[in-house]
Coordinates of C-alpha atoms in Angstrom, one line a residue:
Chain A
X1 CA 106.8 -16.4 50.6
X2 CA 110.1 -17.8 50.1
X3 CA 109.6 -17.4 46.5
X4 CA 108.9 -13.7 46.8
X5 CA 111.9 -13.6 48.9
X6 CA 113.9 -15.2 46.3
X7 CA 112.8 -12.8 43.7
X8 CA 113.8 -10.1 45.5
X9 CA 117.2 -11.4 46.2
X10 CA 117.3 -12.1 42.3
X11 CA 116.2 -8.7 41.6
X12 CA 118.6 -7.0 44.0
X13 CA 121.6 -9.1 42.4
X14 CA 120.4 -8.4 38.9
X15 CA 120.8 -4.9 40.1
X16 CA 124.3 -5.2 40.7
X17 CA 124.6 -7.0 37.6
X18 CA 122.7 -4.3 35.6
X19 CA 124.9 -1.5 37.1
X20 CA 128.1 -3.4 35.7
X21 CA 126.6 -4.4 32.4
X22 CA 125.8 -0.8 31.7
X23 CA 129.2 -0.1 31.7
X24 CA 130.0 -3.0 29.5
X25 CA 127.3 -1.9 27.0
X26 CA 128.1 1.6 27.0
X27 CA 131.8 1.1 26.3
X28 CA 130.8 -1.6 23.6
X29 CA 128.1 0.9 22.1
X30 CA 130.8 3.9 21.6
X31 CA 134.0 2.4 21.3
X32 CA 132.8 -0.9 19.7
X33 CA 135.3 -2.9 21.8
X34 CA 134.5 -5.5 25.0
X35 CA 136.8 -4.2 27.7
X36 CA 137.0 -7.3 29.8
X37 CA 138.8 -5.5 32.6
X38 CA 135.7 -3.6 33.8
X39 CA 135.1 -6.5 36.1
X40 CA 138.4 -5.7 37.6
X41 CA 137.3 -2.0 38.1
X42 CA 134.7 -3.2 40.3
X43 CA 137.2 -5.3 42.6
X44 CA 139.1 -2.1 42.8
X45 CA 136.1 0.1 43.6
X46 CA 135.5 -2.6 46.3
X47 CA 138.9 -2.4 47.9
X48 CA 139.1 2.0 47.4
X49 CA 135.8 2.0 49.6
X50 CA 137.4 -1.0 51.8
X51 CA 140.5 1.1 52.4
X52 CA 138.6 4.2 52.9
X53 CA 136.4 2.9 55.4
X54 CA 139.0 0.9 57.7
X55 CA 142.3 2.2 57.0
X56 CA 141.2 6.2 56.9
X57 CA 138.1 6.1 58.9
X58 CA 136.0 7.7 56.3
X59 CA 131.9 7.6 56.4
X60 CA 130.6 4.9 54.1
X61 CA 128.8 7.8 51.8
X62 CA 132.8 9.4 51.4
X63 CA 134.2 6.4 50.9
X64 CA 131.9 5.0 47.9
X65 CA 132.7 8.9 46.4
X66 CA 136.2 7.9 47.1
X67 CA 136.0 4.7 45.2
X68 CA 134.3 6.5 42.2
X69 CA 137.0 9.3 42.0
X70 CA 139.4 6.6 41.9
X71 CA 137.9 4.1 39.5
X72 CA 136.8 6.8 37.1
X73 CA 140.3 8.0 36.9
X74 CA 141.6 4.4 36.3
X75 CA 139.1 4.1 33.7
X76 CA 140.1 7.0 32.0
X77 CA 144.2 6.3 32.5
X78 CA 143.1 2.6 31.3
X79 CA 141.3 3.7 28.1
X80 CA 144.5 6.2 27.2
X81 CA 147.1 3.9 27.8
X82 CA 146.0 0.7 26.8
X83 CA 143.1 1.2 24.5
X84 CA 143.6 4.6 22.8
X85 CA 146.7 3.6 20.8
X86 CA 144.9 0.6 19.4
X87 CA 142.1 2.5 18.0
X88 CA 142.3 1.4 14.4
X89 CA 144.0 -1.9 15.2
X90 CA 141.9 -5.1 14.8
X91 CA 139.1 -6.1 17.0
X92 CA 141.5 -9.2 18.1
X93 CA 144.2 -6.9 19.2
X94 CA 141.8 -4.7 21.4
X95 CA 140.0 -7.6 22.9
X96 CA 143.1 -9.4 23.9
X97 CA 144.6 -6.2 25.0
X98 CA 141.4 -6.0 27.8
X99 CA 141.9 -9.7 28.8
X100 CA 146.0 -8.3 29.8
X101 CA 144.4 -5.4 31.4
X102 CA 142.3 -7.4 33.6
X103 CA 145.3 -9.9 34.5
X104 CA 147.2 -6.8 35.4
X105 CA 144.5 -5.1 37.4
X106 CA 144.2 -8.7 39.3
X107 CA 147.7 -9.3 40.1
X108 CA 148.2 -5.3 41.1
X109 CA 145.5 -6.1 43.6
X110 CA 147.2 -9.4 44.7
X111 CA 150.7 -7.4 45.2
X112 CA 148.9 -4.5 47.1
X113 CA 146.4 -6.0 49.3
X114 CA 147.6 -10.1 49.2
X115 CA 145.5 -13.0 48.2
X116 CA 143.6 -13.4 52.0
X117 CA 140.3 -12.2 51.6
X118 CA 139.1 -9.2 53.7
X119 CA 135.9 -8.8 55.4
X120 CA 133.9 -5.9 54.0
X121 CA 131.6 -4.5 56.0
X122 CA 128.5 -3.2 54.4
X123 CA 128.1 0.3 53.6
X124 CA 124.4 0.3 54.2
X125 CA 122.8 0.9 57.7
X126 CA 119.2 0.6 56.7
X127 CA 116.8 -1.3 58.8
X128 CA 115.4 -4.5 57.2
X129 CA 111.9 -4.3 55.9
X130 CA 109.8 -6.9 57.7
X131 CA 106.7 -7.7 56.0
X132 CA 103.8 -10.2 56.3
X133 CA 104.6 -10.4 60.3
X134 CA 108.1 -11.1 59.7
X135 CA 107.5 -13.9 57.2
X136 CA 109.4 -11.9 54.4
X137 CA 112.3 -9.8 55.5
X138 CA 114.2 -7.6 53.1
X139 CA 117.6 -6.7 53.8
X140 CA 118.5 -2.5 53.9
X141 CA 121.5 -3.6 51.2
X142 CA 118.8 -5.0 49.1
X143 CA 116.5 -2.3 49.2
X144 CA 119.3 0.2 48.7
X145 CA 120.7 -1.8 45.5
X146 CA 117.5 -2.0 44.0
X147 CA 116.7 2.1 44.5
X148 CA 120.7 2.9 43.5
X149 CA 120.1 0.8 40.2
X150 CA 116.8 2.5 39.5
X151 CA 118.4 5.9 40.0
X152 CA 121.2 5.2 37.7
X153 CA 119.0 4.1 34.9
X154 CA 116.8 7.2 35.3
X155 CA 120.4 9.8 35.5
X156 CA 122.1 7.6 32.6
X157 CA 118.9 7.5 29.9
X158 CA 118.3 11.0 30.9
X159 CA 122.3 11.9 29.8
X160 CA 122.0 9.7 26.8
X161 CA 118.7 11.1 25.4
X162 CA 118.5 14.4 26.6
X163 CA 121.9 16.2 26.6
X164 CA 124.4 17.2 24.2
X165 CA 126.9 14.8 25.4
X166 CA 124.5 12.1 25.2
X167 CA 123.6 12.9 21.8
X168 CA 127.4 12.6 20.7
X169 CA 127.6 9.3 22.2
X170 CA 125.0 7.8 20.3
X171 CA 126.3 9.8 16.8
X172 CA 129.8 8.2 17.7
X173 CA 128.0 5.0 18.6
X174 CA 126.6 5.0 15.2
X175 CA 128.9 6.5 12.8
X176 CA 132.3 7.4 14.2
X177 CA 133.1 9.7 11.1
X178 CA 129.9 11.3 10.6
X179 CA 130.1 12.3 14.3
X180 CA 133.6 13.8 13.7
X181 CA 132.4 15.7 10.4
X182 CA 129.5 17.3 12.8
X183 CA 132.4 18.4 15.2
X184 CA 132.4 15.8 17.8
X185 CA 135.7 15.3 19.2
X186 CA 135.3 11.0 19.4
X187 CA 138.4 10.7 21.6
X188 CA 137.0 12.9 24.3
X189 CA 133.4 11.1 24.1
X190 CA 135.1 8.0 24.5
X191 CA 137.0 8.9 27.5
X192 CA 133.7 10.5 29.2
X193 CA 132.0 6.6 28.3
X194 CA 135.0 5.0 30.2
X195 CA 134.7 7.4 33.0
X196 CA 130.9 7.0 33.4
X197 CA 131.3 3.1 33.2
X198 CA 134.3 3.0 35.6
X199 CA 132.0 5.1 38.3
X200 CA 129.1 2.7 37.7
X201 CA 131.5 0.1 38.6
X202 CA 132.7 1.3 41.9
X203 CA 129.2 1.7 42.8
X204 CA 128.6 -1.7 41.7
X205 CA 131.8 -3.0 43.8
X206 CA 130.6 -1.3 46.8
X207 CA 126.9 -2.7 46.5
X208 CA 128.6 -6.4 45.4
X209 CA 131.0 -6.6 48.7
X210 CA 127.9 -5.3 50.7
X211 CA 125.9 -8.1 50.1
X212 CA 128.8 -10.6 49.5
X213 CA 131.3 -9.1 51.9
X214 CA 134.4 -11.2 50.9
X215 CA 136.7 -8.9 49.2
X216 CA 139.7 -10.8 47.0
X217 CA 141.8 -9.6 43.8
X218 CA 139.3 -12.2 41.8
X219 CA 136.1 -10.6 43.5
X220 CA 135.3 -8.6 40.3
X221 CA 136.0 -11.3 37.8
X222 CA 133.1 -13.8 37.8
X223 CA 130.6 -10.6 38.3
X224 CA 132.3 -9.2 35.4
X225 CA 131.6 -12.0 33.0
X226 CA 128.1 -12.4 34.5
X227 CA 127.1 -9.0 33.8
X228 CA 129.0 -9.1 30.0
X229 CA 126.4 -12.1 29.8
X230 CA 123.8 -9.9 31.0
X231 CA 124.4 -7.1 28.4
X232 CA 124.7 -9.7 25.4
X233 CA 121.5 -11.1 26.6
X234 CA 120.0 -8.2 26.9
X235 CA 121.3 -7.0 23.6
X236 CA 124.8 -5.4 23.6
X237 CA 125.1 -1.7 23.1
X238 CA 121.4 -1.1 24.4
X239 CA 121.2 0.7 27.8
X240 CA 117.7 -0.9 28.5
X241 CA 118.9 -4.4 27.3
X242 CA 121.6 -4.1 30.1
X243 CA 119.1 -3.2 32.6
X244 CA 116.8 -5.9 31.5
X245 CA 119.3 -8.6 31.0
X246 CA 121.1 -8.1 34.0
X247 CA 117.7 -8.2 36.4
X248 CA 116.8 -11.4 34.6
X249 CA 119.6 -12.8 35.0
X250 CA 119.9 -12.0 38.9
X251 CA 116.5 -13.6 39.0
X252 CA 117.5 -16.7 36.7
X253 CA 120.7 -17.2 38.8
X254 CA 118.9 -17.2 42.4
X255 CA 115.8 -19.2 41.6
X256 CA 118.3 -21.6 39.9
X257 CA 119.8 -21.9 43.2
X258 CA 117.0 -22.2 45.2
X259 CA 115.0 -24.7 43.4
X260 CA 117.1 -26.6 40.8
X261 CA 120.7 -26.7 42.1
X262 CA 123.7 -24.3 43.9
X263 CA 126.4 -26.2 41.9
X264 CA 124.4 -25.8 38.4
X265 CA 123.2 -22.6 38.9
X266 CA 126.2 -20.3 36.7
X267 CA 125.6 -23.4 34.1
X268 CA 121.9 -22.3 34.0
X269 CA 122.5 -18.8 33.6
X270 CA 124.6 -19.2 30.6
X271 CA 122.4 -22.1 29.3
X272 CA 119.8 -19.6 29.3
X273 CA 122.3 -17.1 27.3
X274 CA 123.0 -19.7 24.8
X275 CA 119.4 -20.4 24.2
X276 CA 118.3 -16.9 23.8
X277 CA 120.9 -16.4 21.5
X278 CA 120.0 -18.8 19.4
X279 CA 116.5 -17.6 18.9
X280 CA 117.3 -14.0 18.9
X281 CA 120.9 -13.4 17.9
X282 CA 120.8 -9.5 18.9
X283 CA 119.7 -10.4 22.3
X284 CA 116.4 -9.6 23.8
X285 CA 116.8 -5.7 23.4
X286 CA 119.3 -5.8 20.4
X287 CA 118.6 -3.4 17.5
X288 CA 118.1 -4.0 14.0
X289 CA 119.7 -1.7 11.8
X290 CA 117.8 -0.4 8.8
X291 CA 119.5 1.0 6.1
X292 CA 117.6 3.1 3.3
X293 CA 119.2 4.0 -0.1
Chain B
X1 CA 139.7 31.0 0.5
X2 CA 140.8 27.0 0.4
X3 CA 144.1 26.7 -1.1
X4 CA 145.5 22.6 -1.5
X5 CA 149.0 22.1 -3.1
X6 CA 150.6 19.3 -4.1
X7 CA 148.3 16.9 -2.2
X8 CA 149.2 13.1 -2.3
X9 CA 147.4 10.5 -0.4
X10 CA 148.2 6.9 -0.2
X11 CA 146.0 4.2 0.8
X12 CA 148.4 1.3 2.0
X13 CA 150.5 0.8 -1.3
X14 CA 147.6 2.4 -3.5
X15 CA 148.6 5.9 -4.4
X16 CA 145.1 7.4 -4.4
X17 CA 145.8 11.2 -4.8
X18 CA 148.6 12.3 -6.6
X19 CA 149.9 15.5 -6.5
X20 CA 146.9 17.6 -7.0
X21 CA 146.6 21.5 -6.3
X22 CA 143.5 23.5 -6.8
X23 CA 142.0 26.7 -4.7
X24 CA 138.3 27.8 -4.3
X25 CA 138.1 31.6 -3.5
X26 CA 135.3 33.3 -1.2
X27 CA 131.8 33.7 -2.6
X28 CA 132.7 30.5 -5.4
X29 CA 131.2 27.6 -6.3
X30 CA 133.8 25.3 -7.6
X31 CA 133.5 21.7 -8.5
X32 CA 135.3 18.6 -8.9
X33 CA 134.1 16.1 -11.2
X34 CA 135.1 12.9 -12.2
X35 CA 134.6 9.3 -12.7
X36 CA 133.9 7.0 -9.7
X37 CA 137.0 6.2 -8.3
X38 CA 138.9 9.3 -9.4
X39 CA 139.7 10.4 -5.7
X40 CA 136.9 13.0 -4.9
X41 CA 135.9 12.0 -1.9
X42 CA 139.1 11.2 -0.7
X43 CA 140.4 14.7 -1.5
X44 CA 137.3 16.3 0.9
X45 CA 138.0 13.9 3.4
X46 CA 141.4 14.9 3.5
X47 CA 140.7 18.6 3.6
X48 CA 138.1 17.4 6.2
X49 CA 141.0 15.8 8.3
X50 CA 139.5 12.2 8.4
X51 CA 142.7 11.0 6.2
X52 CA 146.2 12.3 6.6
X53 CA 147.8 13.1 3.3
X54 CA 151.3 11.9 2.9
X55 CA 152.8 15.0 1.1
X56 CA 151.0 18.3 0.4
X57 CA 149.6 21.2 1.8
X58 CA 146.2 22.7 2.9
X59 CA 145.3 26.0 4.3
X60 CA 142.1 27.6 5.0
X61 CA 141.6 31.2 5.6
X62 CA 145.3 31.9 5.4
X63 CA 146.4 29.1 8.1
X64 CA 147.0 25.5 7.9
X65 CA 144.5 22.9 8.6
X66 CA 146.7 20.0 7.7
X67 CA 147.2 18.3 10.9
X68 CA 143.9 19.6 12.6
X69 CA 141.5 16.7 13.9
X70 CA 138.3 16.9 12.3
X71 CA 136.6 18.3 14.9
X72 CA 138.5 21.3 15.0
X73 CA 138.4 21.4 11.1
X74 CA 134.3 21.8 11.3
X75 CA 135.0 24.6 14.4
X76 CA 136.8 26.6 11.2
X77 CA 133.1 26.6 9.6
X78 CA 134.7 24.3 7.3
X79 CA 131.9 21.7 7.0
X80 CA 131.5 18.5 4.8
X81 CA 128.2 17.0 3.7
X82 CA 129.8 13.4 3.4
X83 CA 129.1 11.0 0.3
X84 CA 126.0 9.0 1.0
X85 CA 124.1 11.3 3.7
X86 CA 125.8 9.7 6.7
X87 CA 122.6 10.6 8.5
X88 CA 122.2 9.5 12.1
X89 CA 119.5 7.0 11.2
X90 CA 118.7 6.2 14.8
X91 CA 118.2 9.7 16.1
X92 CA 114.9 12.0 15.0
X93 CA 114.8 14.5 12.5
X94 CA 115.5 17.4 15.0
X95 CA 118.3 15.1 16.6
X96 CA 119.8 15.0 13.4
X97 CA 120.1 19.0 12.8
X98 CA 121.0 19.4 16.2
X99 CA 123.9 17.4 15.7
X100 CA 124.8 19.6 12.6
X101 CA 124.7 22.4 14.9
X102 CA 127.2 20.4 17.3
X103 CA 129.9 23.1 17.5
X104 CA 127.6 26.1 17.8
X105 CA 125.5 27.2 21.2
X106 CA 122.5 25.3 21.7
X107 CA 120.4 28.4 22.0
X108 CA 121.9 30.5 19.4
X109 CA 120.4 27.3 16.5
X110 CA 116.7 28.5 16.7
X111 CA 117.1 31.1 13.1
X112 CA 118.8 28.1 11.5
X113 CA 116.7 25.1 12.6
X114 CA 113.5 27.6 11.5
X115 CA 114.9 28.4 8.3
X116 CA 115.5 24.6 7.1
X117 CA 111.8 23.8 8.5
X118 CA 111.0 26.4 6.2
X119 CA 112.9 25.2 3.0
X120 CA 111.8 21.6 3.6
X121 CA 108.7 21.5 5.4
X122 CA 108.5 17.8 5.1
X123 CA 111.2 18.0 7.6
X124 CA 109.1 20.2 10.1
X125 CA 106.1 17.6 9.6
X126 CA 108.5 14.8 10.9
X127 CA 110.7 16.3 13.0
X128 CA 110.2 13.6 15.6
X129 CA 110.6 10.7 13.6
X130 CA 113.7 8.9 13.3
X131 CA 116.2 9.7 10.0
X132 CA 116.2 6.2 9.0
X133 CA 112.3 6.3 8.3
X134 CA 112.8 9.1 5.8
X135 CA 112.3 8.3 1.8
X136 CA 116.0 8.9 0.2
X137 CA 115.1 12.6 -1.2
X138 CA 114.0 13.6 2.4
X139 CA 117.3 12.1 4.0
X140 CA 119.2 14.2 1.4
X141 CA 117.1 17.4 2.3
X142 CA 118.0 16.5 6.2
X143 CA 121.4 16.0 5.1
X144 CA 121.8 19.2 3.5
X145 CA 120.0 20.9 6.6
X146 CA 122.3 19.2 9.1
X147 CA 125.0 20.7 7.2
X148 CA 123.5 24.4 7.1
X149 CA 123.1 24.1 11.1
X150 CA 126.8 24.4 11.3
X151 CA 126.7 28.1 9.6
X152 CA 129.4 27.1 7.4
X153 CA 131.7 29.5 5.3
X154 CA 132.7 27.1 3.2
X155 CA 130.4 24.0 2.7
X156 CA 132.0 20.7 0.8
X157 CA 129.3 18.4 -0.6
X158 CA 130.0 15.1 -1.8
X159 CA 127.4 13.5 -4.4
X160 CA 124.6 15.4 -3.0
X161 CA 122.5 14.2 -6.2
X162 CA 123.4 10.6 -6.0
X163 CA 120.6 8.6 -6.2
X164 CA 117.6 11.4 -6.3
X165 CA 115.3 11.4 -9.1
X166 CA 115.5 14.4 -11.2
X167 CA 113.0 16.5 -9.8
X168 CA 114.9 16.1 -6.5
X169 CA 118.5 16.9 -8.2
X170 CA 117.2 20.0 -9.7
X171 CA 115.4 21.1 -6.3
X172 CA 119.0 20.3 -4.5
X173 CA 120.6 21.9 -7.0
X174 CA 118.8 25.1 -6.6
X175 CA 119.3 24.8 -2.9
X176 CA 123.0 25.2 -3.2
X177 CA 123.0 28.3 -5.5
X178 CA 120.6 29.6 -3.2
X179 CA 123.2 29.4 -0.3
X180 CA 125.9 30.5 -2.6
X181 CA 123.9 33.7 -3.1
X182 CA 123.5 34.2 0.7
X183 CA 127.4 33.7 1.2
X184 CA 128.4 30.4 1.9
X185 CA 131.6 29.2 -0.4
X186 CA 130.6 26.3 -2.2
X187 CA 133.0 23.1 -3.4
X188 CA 130.8 20.5 -4.9
X189 CA 132.1 17.0 -6.0
X190 CA 129.9 15.7 -8.3
X191 CA 129.7 12.6 -10.6
X192 CA 126.6 14.0 -12.5
X193 CA 129.1 16.8 -14.2
X194 CA 126.4 18.6 -16.6
X195 CA 124.5 19.7 -13.3
X196 CA 127.4 20.7 -11.7
X197 CA 129.3 22.7 -14.2
X198 CA 126.1 24.4 -15.4
X199 CA 125.8 25.8 -11.5
X200 CA 129.4 26.2 -10.8
X201 CA 131.7 28.9 -11.5
X202 CA 134.9 27.0 -12.1
X203 CA 135.4 23.2 -12.4
X204 CA 138.4 20.8 -12.0
X205 CA 138.6 17.4 -13.6
X206 CA 139.8 14.5 -11.7
X207 CA 141.1 11.1 -13.2
X208 CA 142.8 8.5 -11.2
X209 CA 144.1 10.8 -8.8
X210 CA 144.9 13.7 -10.7
X211 CA 143.6 16.9 -12.2
X212 CA 143.6 16.7 -15.9
X213 CA 141.6 19.8 -17.0
X214 CA 140.5 23.0 -15.0
X215 CA 138.8 26.3 -16.1
X216 CA 135.5 27.9 -16.2
X217 CA 132.2 26.2 -16.3
X218 CA 131.7 27.6 -19.6
X219 CA 134.9 26.5 -21.4
X220 CA 134.8 23.1 -19.6
X221 CA 131.1 22.6 -21.1
X222 CA 132.4 23.0 -24.5
X223 CA 135.5 21.2 -24.5
X224 CA 135.3 18.2 -26.7
X225 CA 137.1 15.8 -24.8
X226 CA 135.2 16.7 -21.7
X227 CA 132.0 16.5 -23.6
X228 CA 132.8 12.8 -24.9
X229 CA 133.9 11.6 -21.5
X230 CA 131.6 13.0 -18.9
X231 CA 128.8 14.5 -20.5
X232 CA 127.4 12.0 -22.9
X233 CA 128.7 13.7 -26.2

């Protein structure tokens, strides 16, 4: 029964990683850049939801929508100000800029909200599920997190595979110039991608803080890195890969904590990444590009 | 219809296009021929807005399109079918055709889609297959079909015969003539000068970024020097 309980916690944590990893992977797939500030957008989402509930007294659902709106806007602004001018710059310049944005967001949060941790109250008010005569208890937050992640995956999959915007995204991802020659506005497509990724980051932030209710300016940093790992693990650029990578990473982390060592759990997570990349450098579901002449 | 005047393009320090001027009239097939590296693709990409020229003017239907982004140029129905086809290999045949019609209303493209499938039954058969799984010839058909989906007024074709078997080359050139007959103006870039000159009205010969000869195709085909340089004697 313990194992089952750990497994479910792992899937729940993994769901959060998956939601964050989706943002990383979509932005990478389309703009071909690693947005290392993505993790800090999660933190901003957490603070927005926190402010909305504790300072403005808004209901939880509204606070989530507020966090999503602010983060969407933040994502677009970051892209326009920091990354768009570097569209034809070397990848390293963009990477360093992204790290700069990350530090900027963390320090801005430090100025606004100080380093004191805020205790976040969960936005989920769902009764815990008691199974097997109460021997297995699944918290409401856990249930909601998993369901939200599944819904997000379904929606994203539909957008990317079935809509015109999604087709444009895939076209830009595969061949930016050819997409332009079809009439796709690449800048707009990249903006939309950042908007979607940042809205997801806000949701992830709220879920993360609901499960682990301590909110600090560095709250997003570690989950951000882990989700990035998850995206690489699953195959960066691949949406199903981000989902699979996130879930697996969450399970490995929780089981590692439970059965091996709490201190070593992060090391285990990253060791698994290294092993996977040695065996399959494109990640679990990474695409091989086939070219025919 | 298309007027290019005094075009100069630099790639860093390389003077890729040196003062090129040419025009295309409505209803014509005009061809730019020249060896590899003469700057043919650069000219098309500059017209499409992918490359910014240093000096020069480009007018389409009486309006300057010089500083338009590529996606806006397409909306003027000035469409390029790029060199090397540049299909979306991880998308299906049908999705590639839909991408070709990206600038158009989605429920307005059935007629063209049917037309493309009628011309290329093999694409109809493989409509749900990935473009990357098609043979080279089929990919060229798809590239042509994708360009047709945009309903171009002026279609710029960059080396449509590249890497194709002679029979397929003929089929592609027949299609170009048919498209032209049905009202599409064509700007054709080719290394296969013989073929290009045989279907075009006028031609321009490009050498290292400059136009060296121009004229009616009949005259160009009889030009002694040109025969030696491009048409194999």
